[in-house]
Amino acid sequence: MKVLVINAGSSSLKYQLIDMEGEKLLAKGLCERIGIDGHLKHTPLVDDKPVFNEDLPLPTHAEAIAAVIDKLTSAEYGVVSSMSEIDAVGHRVVHGGEKFASSVLITDEVMKALEDCTPFAPLHNPANITGINACVEVMGKDVPQVGVFDTAFHQTMPAKAYMYALPYDYYTKDGVRRYGFHGTSHRYVSQRCAELMGRPIEELKLISCHMGNGSSICAIMNGKSVDTSMGFTPLVGLPMGTRSGDVDPGALQFVMNRYGMDIDAMLNVLNKKSGVLGISGVSSDFRDLENAAEEGNERARLALDMFDYSVAKVVGSYVAAMNGVDAIIFTAGVGENAPTTRSGICSYLGYLGCEIDEAANAKRGSDNRISTDASKVQLWVIPTNEELVIARDTRDIVSAL
Ligand code: AMP
């Protein structure tokens, strides 16, 4: 079975075509500037086919999907002979609310439920819905489409973890609660970690640290998410590239009054101008921060220190929540590539008996254990693979039809 995985944003669309036999990646690519002018980078990964990387008009998502299918099936850049070889499409969907605790086959009823979740993720869900509609328009109704939600994995959290201490009606009437995000990534790395440890996930207490442009931590007990640091939106928890993480709402009111800002202007600052960028004034990219800190930039050093400290505090709280931890996992752009951040975080975790092996930590490579043999808690670097999870869920759902 060949599955096309789609991650549609408002003006972009990422894709991968995966042959589920051997889970082989056949091609990947990115459409950008959809609705503006248009650019497509298509990378075939078989038969030494050339990369296509050119501007081309992409007025709508449907035209972007058509361009992707055209490249996937073309003689020069293609990896399949016709569209009929694509058996199913799996879509990343950001918010599934409380309705979706697992991936689903897209039906008219599901589309209606996705629309109902849109107020929870007004920037993301409409783009995901547009991506699904575009695939149906170009590929026809007979090709099954599956939705895989960032929030679904966290639906196992108990009420004591997901409730906010607000008037109860905001939850019952309006659905205001912690939902959590990056669920597909936390699910993938926790399952992979159990495999690598050679133990059933049902026996393990794991903490997964997804640290990239956006960052969240998840406590996983017996294979189930029991707590996570993002909330009703992906803005809270840790300080991130440009997002603030947790801030006292009273401080926001103070700033808004002082600078005459409305809530939209404030949220723009919290989402785009805060985090390690806001602290350092240098960059949202950890590579730039490390370079600046090495050159003596104190605000860059502070941003990195705040990040490590925040991660360590959340990890500590999840050890308390689970009454222990067997392994801590680092993943995503920063988690996979920044040894100094990993070692900075682990410097707080000696009380747990965590002992990092600095030689292993310095090594590049996937699925890398970076704890010493004596460490009481295993430490792992596991590259995330959300697309593979989406493809596997799609295969499982479509095979059972
Ligand atoms: P992601 O959102 O998972 O794609 O992560 C992107 C982020 O990973 C970038 O903004 C960088 O901050 C970080 N990153 C990528 N490569 C490195 C590296 N070699 N060292 C430190 N940070 C990195």
Short mmCIF file of C-alpha atoms and ligand atoms in Angstrom, two decimals:
data_model
loop_
_atom_site.label_atom_id
_atom_site.label_comp_id
_atom_site.label_asym_id
_atom_site.label_seq_id
_atom_site.Cartn_x
_atom_site.Cartn_y
_atom_site.Cartn_z
CA MET A 1 0.00 0.00 0.00
CA LYS A 2 1.27 3.49 -0.89
CA VAL A 3 0.18 6.32 1.38
CA LEU A 4 0.45 10.02 0.63
CA VAL A 5 0.95 12.00 3.84
CA ILE A 6 -0.18 15.62 3.77
CA ASN A 7 0.52 18.41 6.24
CA ALA A 8 -1.36 21.46 4.95
CA GLY A 9 -0.70 24.94 6.34
CA SER A 10 -2.40 28.16 5.34
CA SER A 11 0.01 28.88 2.47
CA SER A 12 2.16 25.74 2.47
CA LEU A 13 1.74 22.00 2.02
CA LYS A 14 4.28 19.37 3.01
CA TYR A 15 3.99 15.85 1.65
CA GLN A 16 5.60 12.43 1.68
CA LEU A 17 4.75 9.36 -0.34
CA ILE A 18 5.50 6.21 1.65
CA ASP A 19 5.41 2.62 0.43
CA MET A 20 4.14 0.76 3.50
CA GLU A 21 5.86 -2.38 2.30
CA GLY A 22 9.16 -1.83 4.10
CA GLU A 23 7.98 1.66 5.13
CA LYS A 24 10.06 3.12 2.33
CA LEU A 25 9.97 6.85 1.68
CA LEU A 26 9.51 7.26 -2.10
CA ALA A 27 9.33 11.05 -2.38
CA LYS A 28 8.86 14.15 -0.26
CA GLY A 29 8.27 17.78 -0.94
CA LEU A 30 6.96 21.18 -0.03
CA CYS A 31 4.60 23.59 -1.78
CA GLU A 32 5.05 27.14 -0.58
CA ARG A 33 3.40 30.53 -1.17
CA ILE A 34 0.08 28.91 -2.09
CA GLY A 35 -2.42 31.66 -2.94
CA ILE A 36 0.42 34.17 -3.36
CA ASP A 37 2.53 33.02 -6.33
CA GLY A 38 3.81 29.50 -5.71
CA HIS A 39 6.91 27.33 -5.37
CA LEU A 40 7.33 23.56 -5.36
CA LYS A 41 10.30 21.56 -4.17
CA HIS A 42 9.81 17.90 -5.01
CA THR A 43 12.46 15.36 -4.03
CA PRO A 44 12.16 11.83 -5.45
CA LEU A 45 14.08 9.32 -3.35
CA VAL A 46 14.28 6.40 -5.78
CA ASP A 47 16.14 5.69 -9.01
CA ASP A 48 18.37 8.79 -8.75
CA LYS A 49 15.61 10.96 -10.19
CA PRO A 50 16.32 14.70 -10.20
CA VAL A 51 14.89 17.18 -7.71
CA PHE A 52 12.30 19.65 -9.00
CA ASN A 53 12.73 23.02 -7.28
CA GLU A 54 10.99 25.84 -9.13
CA ASP A 55 8.41 28.60 -8.95
CA LEU A 56 5.08 27.64 -10.45
CA PRO A 57 1.65 29.17 -10.01
CA LEU A 58 -0.24 27.65 -7.06
CA PRO A 59 -3.37 29.80 -6.66
CA THR A 60 -5.18 27.26 -4.44
CA HIS A 61 -4.46 24.17 -2.35
CA ALA A 62 -6.24 22.06 -5.00
CA GLU A 63 -3.80 23.33 -7.60
CA ALA A 64 -0.93 22.56 -5.23
CA ILE A 65 -2.17 18.96 -4.79
CA ALA A 66 -2.58 18.66 -8.57
CA ALA A 67 1.02 19.86 -9.02
CA VAL A 68 2.23 17.32 -6.42
CA ILE A 69 0.37 14.46 -8.14
CA ASP A 70 1.74 15.62 -11.48
CA LYS A 71 5.32 15.44 -10.17
CA LEU A 72 4.75 12.11 -8.34
CA THR A 73 3.56 10.53 -11.59
CA SER A 74 5.75 12.32 -14.18
CA ALA A 75 8.31 10.45 -16.26
CA GLU A 76 11.14 12.74 -15.19
CA TYR A 77 10.47 13.25 -11.46
CA GLY A 78 7.91 10.55 -10.72
CA VAL A 79 8.02 7.59 -8.37
CA VAL A 80 4.70 5.97 -9.37
CA SER A 81 3.25 5.43 -12.82
CA SER A 82 -0.21 6.84 -12.14
CA MET A 83 -2.40 8.34 -9.43
CA SER A 84 -4.21 5.03 -9.05
CA GLU A 85 -1.06 3.67 -7.33
CA ILE A 86 -1.73 6.02 -4.39
CA ASP A 87 -4.01 3.94 -2.19
CA ALA A 88 -4.83 6.41 0.57
CA VAL A 89 -4.05 9.83 1.98
CA GLY A 90 -3.22 10.59 5.62
CA HIS A 91 -3.65 14.15 6.85
CA ARG A 92 -2.12 15.84 9.84
CA VAL A 93 -4.91 17.68 11.64
CA VAL A 94 -3.92 19.95 14.50
CA HIS A 95 -7.00 19.95 16.71
CA GLY A 96 -9.46 17.13 17.27
CA GLY A 97 -10.95 18.54 20.47
CA GLU A 98 -12.51 15.92 22.75
CA LYS A 99 -14.21 14.27 19.78
CA PHE A 100 -11.15 12.48 18.45
CA ALA A 101 -9.07 10.28 20.72
CA SER A 102 -7.60 8.41 17.75
CA SER A 103 -7.16 8.71 13.99
CA VAL A 104 -10.29 8.44 11.81
CA LEU A 105 -11.45 7.81 8.28
CA ILE A 106 -12.65 11.13 6.89
CA THR A 107 -16.38 11.12 6.18
CA ASP A 108 -18.87 13.96 5.74
CA GLU A 109 -19.73 13.60 9.42
CA VAL A 110 -16.05 13.83 10.42
CA MET A 111 -15.62 16.94 8.25
CA LYS A 112 -18.51 18.54 10.13
CA ALA A 113 -16.86 17.61 13.47
CA LEU A 114 -13.57 19.11 12.25
CA GLU A 115 -15.37 22.37 11.47
CA ASP A 116 -16.70 22.28 15.04
CA CYS A 117 -13.10 22.06 16.33
CA THR A 118 -12.01 25.08 14.27
CA PRO A 119 -12.62 27.70 17.00
CA PHE A 120 -10.02 25.84 19.10
CA ALA A 121 -7.36 26.19 16.39
CA PRO A 122 -8.46 29.05 14.15
CA LEU A 123 -5.11 29.31 12.37
CA HIS A 124 -4.45 25.61 11.79
CA ASN A 125 -7.65 23.59 11.39
CA PRO A 126 -9.04 25.60 8.42
CA ALA A 127 -5.81 24.91 6.51
CA ASN A 128 -6.01 21.19 7.36
CA ILE A 129 -9.65 21.10 6.18
CA THR A 130 -8.67 22.91 2.97
CA GLY A 131 -5.97 20.26 2.41
CA ILE A 132 -8.50 17.43 2.80
CA ASN A 133 -10.98 19.10 0.43
CA ALA A 134 -8.22 19.70 -2.10
CA CYS A 135 -7.27 16.00 -2.09
CA VAL A 136 -10.89 14.93 -2.56
CA GLU A 137 -11.25 17.42 -5.42
CA VAL A 138 -8.13 16.23 -7.23
CA MET A 139 -8.07 12.51 -6.35
CA GLY A 140 -11.80 11.80 -6.17
CA LYS A 141 -14.00 10.44 -3.39
CA ASP A 142 -12.85 6.85 -3.84
CA VAL A 143 -9.37 7.39 -2.43
CA PRO A 144 -9.74 7.03 1.37
CA GLN A 145 -8.56 9.96 3.47
CA VAL A 146 -7.59 9.63 7.11
CA GLY A 147 -7.21 12.36 9.75
CA VAL A 148 -4.45 12.05 12.39
CA PHE A 149 -4.69 14.59 15.21
CA ASP A 150 -1.97 16.36 17.20
CA THR A 151 -4.28 16.36 20.20
CA ALA A 152 -5.56 12.75 20.08
CA PHE A 153 -2.74 11.07 22.05
CA HIS A 154 -3.41 13.35 25.03
CA GLN A 155 -7.08 12.42 25.32
CA THR A 156 -6.04 9.82 27.93
CA MET A 157 -5.03 12.54 30.42
CA PRO A 158 -7.05 12.39 33.63
CA ALA A 159 -9.30 15.33 34.50
CA LYS A 160 -6.96 16.45 37.29
CA ALA A 161 -4.30 17.03 34.61
CA TYR A 162 -6.43 18.60 31.88
CA MET A 163 -8.74 20.86 33.88
CA TYR A 164 -7.97 24.53 34.47
CA ALA A 165 -8.98 25.95 37.85
CA LEU A 166 -11.52 28.25 36.21
CA PRO A 167 -15.30 28.34 36.69
CA TYR A 168 -16.41 24.82 35.73
CA ASP A 169 -18.90 26.02 33.10
CA TYR A 170 -16.08 27.16 30.83
CA TYR A 171 -15.20 23.50 30.53
CA THR A 172 -18.65 21.98 30.27
CA LYS A 173 -20.17 24.65 28.00
CA ASP A 174 -17.16 25.81 26.01
CA GLY A 175 -14.57 23.03 26.11
CA VAL A 176 -11.91 25.17 27.79
CA ARG A 177 -9.27 22.71 29.09
CA ARG A 178 -5.76 21.50 28.40
CA TYR A 179 -5.67 19.58 25.09
CA GLY A 180 -1.93 19.31 24.44
CA PHE A 181 -0.17 19.06 21.06
CA HIS A 182 2.70 17.17 19.35
CA GLY A 183 0.77 14.02 20.29
CA THR A 184 1.83 12.16 17.14
CA SER A 185 5.47 12.83 17.94
CA HIS A 186 5.19 11.91 21.64
CA ARG A 187 3.40 8.70 20.66
CA TYR A 188 6.04 7.75 18.07
CA VAL A 189 9.11 8.36 20.24
CA SER A 190 7.61 6.70 23.32
CA GLN A 191 6.77 3.54 21.36
CA ARG A 192 10.19 3.56 19.73
CA CYS A 193 11.86 4.04 23.13
CA ALA A 194 10.05 1.01 24.56
CA GLU A 195 11.18 -1.02 21.53
CA LEU A 196 14.78 0.14 21.97
CA MET A 197 14.66 -0.65 25.70
CA GLY A 198 13.27 -4.09 24.85
CA ARG A 199 10.42 -3.69 27.33
CA PRO A 200 6.64 -3.54 26.92
CA ILE A 201 5.46 0.08 26.92
CA GLU A 202 2.68 -0.97 29.33
CA GLU A 203 5.34 -1.33 32.05
CA LEU A 204 7.17 1.93 31.48
CA LYS A 205 7.12 5.47 32.81
CA LEU A 206 8.52 7.75 30.10
CA ILE A 207 9.02 11.48 29.69
CA SER A 208 9.23 12.71 26.13
CA CYS A 209 10.78 16.14 25.47
CA HIS A 210 9.80 17.39 22.00
CA MET A 211 12.04 20.44 21.59
CA GLY A 212 11.95 22.27 18.28
CA ASN A 213 10.58 25.62 17.18
CA GLY A 214 7.62 24.65 19.32
CA SER A 215 8.36 22.58 22.41
CA SER A 216 6.30 20.39 24.69
CA ILE A 217 6.92 17.69 27.24
CA CYS A 218 4.71 14.68 27.83
CA ALA A 219 4.44 12.24 30.74
CA ILE A 220 3.64 8.78 29.36
CA MET A 221 2.63 6.03 31.75
CA ASN A 222 1.86 2.53 30.46
CA GLY A 223 1.88 3.92 26.90
CA LYS A 224 -0.69 6.62 27.66
CA SER A 225 -0.25 10.37 27.91
CA VAL A 226 -1.02 11.40 31.49
CA ASP A 227 0.12 15.03 31.31
CA THR A 228 1.63 17.47 28.86
CA SER A 229 2.97 21.00 28.98
CA MET A 230 1.02 22.63 26.14
CA GLY A 231 -2.55 23.54 26.93
CA PHE A 232 -5.70 24.86 25.31
CA THR A 233 -3.33 26.29 22.69
CA PRO A 234 0.30 25.52 21.78
CA LEU A 235 1.41 28.81 23.37
CA VAL A 236 2.01 27.67 26.94
CA GLY A 237 4.41 25.51 28.91
CA LEU A 238 8.07 25.96 27.99
CA PRO A 239 9.59 29.08 26.48
CA MET A 240 9.96 28.26 22.76
CA GLY A 241 11.59 29.78 19.66
CA THR A 242 9.22 32.74 19.55
CA ARG A 243 6.39 31.65 21.90
CA SER A 244 6.37 32.77 25.50
CA GLY A 245 5.34 29.63 27.36
CA ASP A 246 3.75 30.28 30.76
CA VAL A 247 3.26 33.92 31.79
CA ASP A 248 1.15 35.40 34.57
CA PRO A 249 -2.02 36.80 32.89
CA GLY A 250 -1.80 39.76 35.30
CA ALA A 251 1.54 40.71 33.74
CA LEU A 252 -0.15 40.73 30.34
CA GLN A 253 -2.91 43.05 31.54
CA PHE A 254 -0.21 45.37 32.90
CA VAL A 255 1.67 45.43 29.58
CA MET A 256 -1.52 45.87 27.55
CA ASN A 257 -2.60 48.84 29.66
CA ARG A 258 0.82 50.42 29.56
CA TYR A 259 1.22 50.14 25.77
CA GLY A 260 -2.43 50.44 24.72
CA MET A 261 -2.47 46.97 23.19
CA ASP A 262 -5.58 44.91 22.57
CA ILE A 263 -5.62 41.14 23.14
CA ASP A 264 -4.81 40.35 19.50
CA ALA A 265 -1.74 42.58 19.59
CA MET A 266 -0.69 40.97 22.89
CA LEU A 267 -1.15 37.46 21.51
CA ASN A 268 0.91 38.40 18.48
CA VAL A 269 3.76 39.38 20.83
CA LEU A 270 3.32 36.18 22.85
CA ASN A 271 3.33 33.97 19.75
CA LYS A 272 5.87 35.69 17.52
CA LYS A 273 8.16 37.96 19.52
CA SER A 274 8.67 36.13 22.79
CA GLY A 275 10.41 32.90 23.82
CA VAL A 276 14.17 32.66 23.37
CA LEU A 277 13.95 35.29 20.62
CA GLY A 278 12.32 37.77 22.99
CA ILE A 279 14.79 37.10 25.80
CA SER A 280 17.94 37.11 23.67
CA GLY A 281 17.00 39.71 21.06
CA VAL A 282 19.22 37.57 18.81
CA SER A 283 17.26 34.73 17.20
CA SER A 284 14.71 31.99 17.71
CA ASP A 285 17.21 29.45 16.40
CA PHE A 286 19.21 27.61 19.04
CA ARG A 287 22.25 27.43 16.76
CA ASP A 288 22.42 31.24 16.64
CA LEU A 289 21.92 31.43 20.40
CA GLU A 290 24.73 28.97 21.07
CA ASN A 291 27.08 30.96 18.83
CA ALA A 292 26.07 34.26 20.43
CA ALA A 293 26.40 32.84 23.95
CA GLU A 294 29.88 31.55 23.11
CA GLU A 295 30.83 35.04 21.96
CA GLY A 296 29.77 36.39 25.35
CA ASN A 297 26.20 37.55 24.64
CA GLU A 298 24.62 37.36 28.10
CA ARG A 299 21.02 37.54 26.96
CA ALA A 300 21.57 34.62 24.59
CA ARG A 301 23.13 32.70 27.51
CA LEU A 302 20.13 33.60 29.70
CA ALA A 303 17.65 32.42 27.03
CA LEU A 304 19.42 29.05 26.82
CA ASP A 305 19.66 28.77 30.61
CA MET A 306 15.95 29.59 30.98
CA PHE A 307 15.08 26.92 28.45
CA ASP A 308 17.14 24.17 30.14
CA TYR A 309 15.81 25.17 33.57
CA SER A 310 12.17 25.18 32.36
CA VAL A 311 12.53 21.73 30.79
CA ALA A 312 14.15 20.38 33.97
CA LYS A 313 11.33 21.78 36.13
CA VAL A 314 8.62 20.19 33.97
CA VAL A 315 10.51 16.88 33.89
CA GLY A 316 10.70 16.99 37.70
CA SER A 317 6.98 17.63 37.99
CA TYR A 318 6.22 14.67 35.71
CA VAL A 319 8.48 12.40 37.75
CA ALA A 320 6.32 13.43 40.71
CA ALA A 321 3.10 12.88 38.71
CA MET A 322 4.14 9.34 37.73
CA ASN A 323 6.03 8.56 40.94
CA GLY A 324 9.14 7.73 38.92
CA VAL A 325 10.56 7.58 35.43
CA ASP A 326 12.34 4.84 33.49
CA ALA A 327 13.56 6.90 30.53
CA ILE A 328 13.69 10.47 29.28
CA ILE A 329 13.55 11.02 25.52
CA PHE A 330 14.84 14.02 23.56
CA THR A 331 13.43 14.67 20.09
CA ALA A 332 12.73 17.31 17.34
CA GLY A 333 15.14 19.96 15.99
CA VAL A 334 16.73 21.00 19.27
CA GLY A 335 16.29 17.67 21.08
CA GLU A 336 17.95 15.74 18.25
CA ASN A 337 20.71 18.21 17.38
CA ALA A 338 21.76 20.22 20.43
CA PRO A 339 24.03 18.20 22.77
CA THR A 340 24.70 21.23 24.99
CA THR A 341 20.97 21.72 25.61
CA ARG A 342 20.56 18.02 26.47
CA SER A 343 23.51 18.10 28.81
CA GLY A 344 22.30 21.42 30.33
CA ILE A 345 18.92 19.85 31.11
CA CYS A 346 20.47 16.68 32.51
CA SER A 347 22.71 18.76 34.81
CA TYR A 348 19.55 19.34 36.92
CA LEU A 349 18.59 15.67 37.06
CA GLY A 350 21.34 14.18 39.24
CA TYR A 351 18.85 13.69 42.11
CA LEU A 352 17.07 11.12 39.92
CA GLY A 353 20.27 9.19 39.41
CA CYS A 354 20.45 10.41 35.79
CA GLU A 355 23.96 10.19 34.42
CA ILE A 356 24.63 11.43 30.91
CA ASP A 357 27.42 9.82 28.87
CA GLU A 358 28.98 12.92 27.31
CA ALA A 359 30.80 10.93 24.62
CA ALA A 360 27.53 9.34 23.49
CA ASN A 361 25.77 12.70 23.81
CA ALA A 362 28.29 14.32 21.46
CA LYS A 363 27.73 11.68 18.76
CA ARG A 364 25.31 12.28 15.91
CA GLY A 365 23.04 9.51 14.80
CA SER A 366 19.60 8.23 15.31
CA ASP A 367 18.13 6.29 18.24
CA ASN A 368 21.10 7.05 20.41
CA ARG A 369 21.24 6.11 24.09
CA ILE A 370 23.11 8.89 25.88
CA SER A 371 23.00 7.64 29.49
CA THR A 372 25.79 5.70 31.14
CA ASP A 373 25.25 2.07 32.12
CA ALA A 374 25.15 3.19 35.76
CA SER A 375 22.40 5.78 35.17
CA LYS A 376 19.18 4.96 37.05
CA VAL A 377 17.14 6.56 34.29
CA GLN A 378 17.86 5.87 30.63
CA LEU A 379 18.35 8.92 28.41
CA TRP A 380 17.58 8.62 24.71
CA VAL A 381 17.81 10.75 21.58
CA ILE A 382 15.14 9.47 19.19
CA PRO A 383 14.44 11.34 15.92
CA THR A 384 10.73 11.91 15.62
CA ASN A 385 8.79 10.72 12.55
CA GLU A 386 5.26 12.09 12.59
CA GLU A 387 4.75 11.30 8.90
CA LEU A 388 5.42 7.62 9.51
CA VAL A 389 2.83 7.52 12.30
CA ILE A 390 0.30 9.21 10.00
CA ALA A 391 1.07 6.68 7.25
CA ARG A 392 0.81 3.71 9.65
CA ASP A 393 -2.51 4.90 11.08
CA THR A 394 -3.80 5.47 7.56
CA ARG A 395 -2.76 1.98 6.50
CA ASP A 396 -4.34 0.40 9.58
CA ILE A 397 -7.65 2.20 9.12
CA VAL A 398 -7.83 1.67 5.36
CA SER A 399 -6.83 -2.03 5.58
CA ALA A 400 -9.70 -2.64 7.98
CA LEU A 401 -12.33 -1.14 5.62
P1 AMP B 1 11.76 21.71 14.47
O1 AMP B 1 10.66 22.66 14.86
O2 AMP B 1 11.67 20.40 15.15
O3 AMP B 1 11.98 21.62 12.99
O4 AMP B 1 13.12 22.37 15.05
C1 AMP B 1 13.71 23.50 14.47
C2 AMP B 1 14.73 24.10 15.43
O5 AMP B 1 15.72 23.14 15.76
C3 AMP B 1 15.53 25.26 14.86
O6 AMP B 1 14.87 26.49 14.96
C4 AMP B 1 16.76 25.26 15.74
O7 AMP B 1 16.51 26.06 16.88
C5 AMP B 1 16.90 23.83 16.18
N1 AMP B 1 18.09 23.19 15.60
C6 AMP B 1 18.22 22.57 14.42
N2 AMP B 1 19.48 22.10 14.24
C7 AMP B 1 20.17 22.44 15.36
C8 AMP B 1 21.53 22.27 15.80
N3 AMP B 1 22.43 21.62 15.04
N4 AMP B 1 21.87 22.76 17.01
C9 AMP B 1 20.96 23.42 17.77
N5 AMP B 1 19.67 23.62 17.41
C10 AMP B 1 19.29 23.14 16.23
#
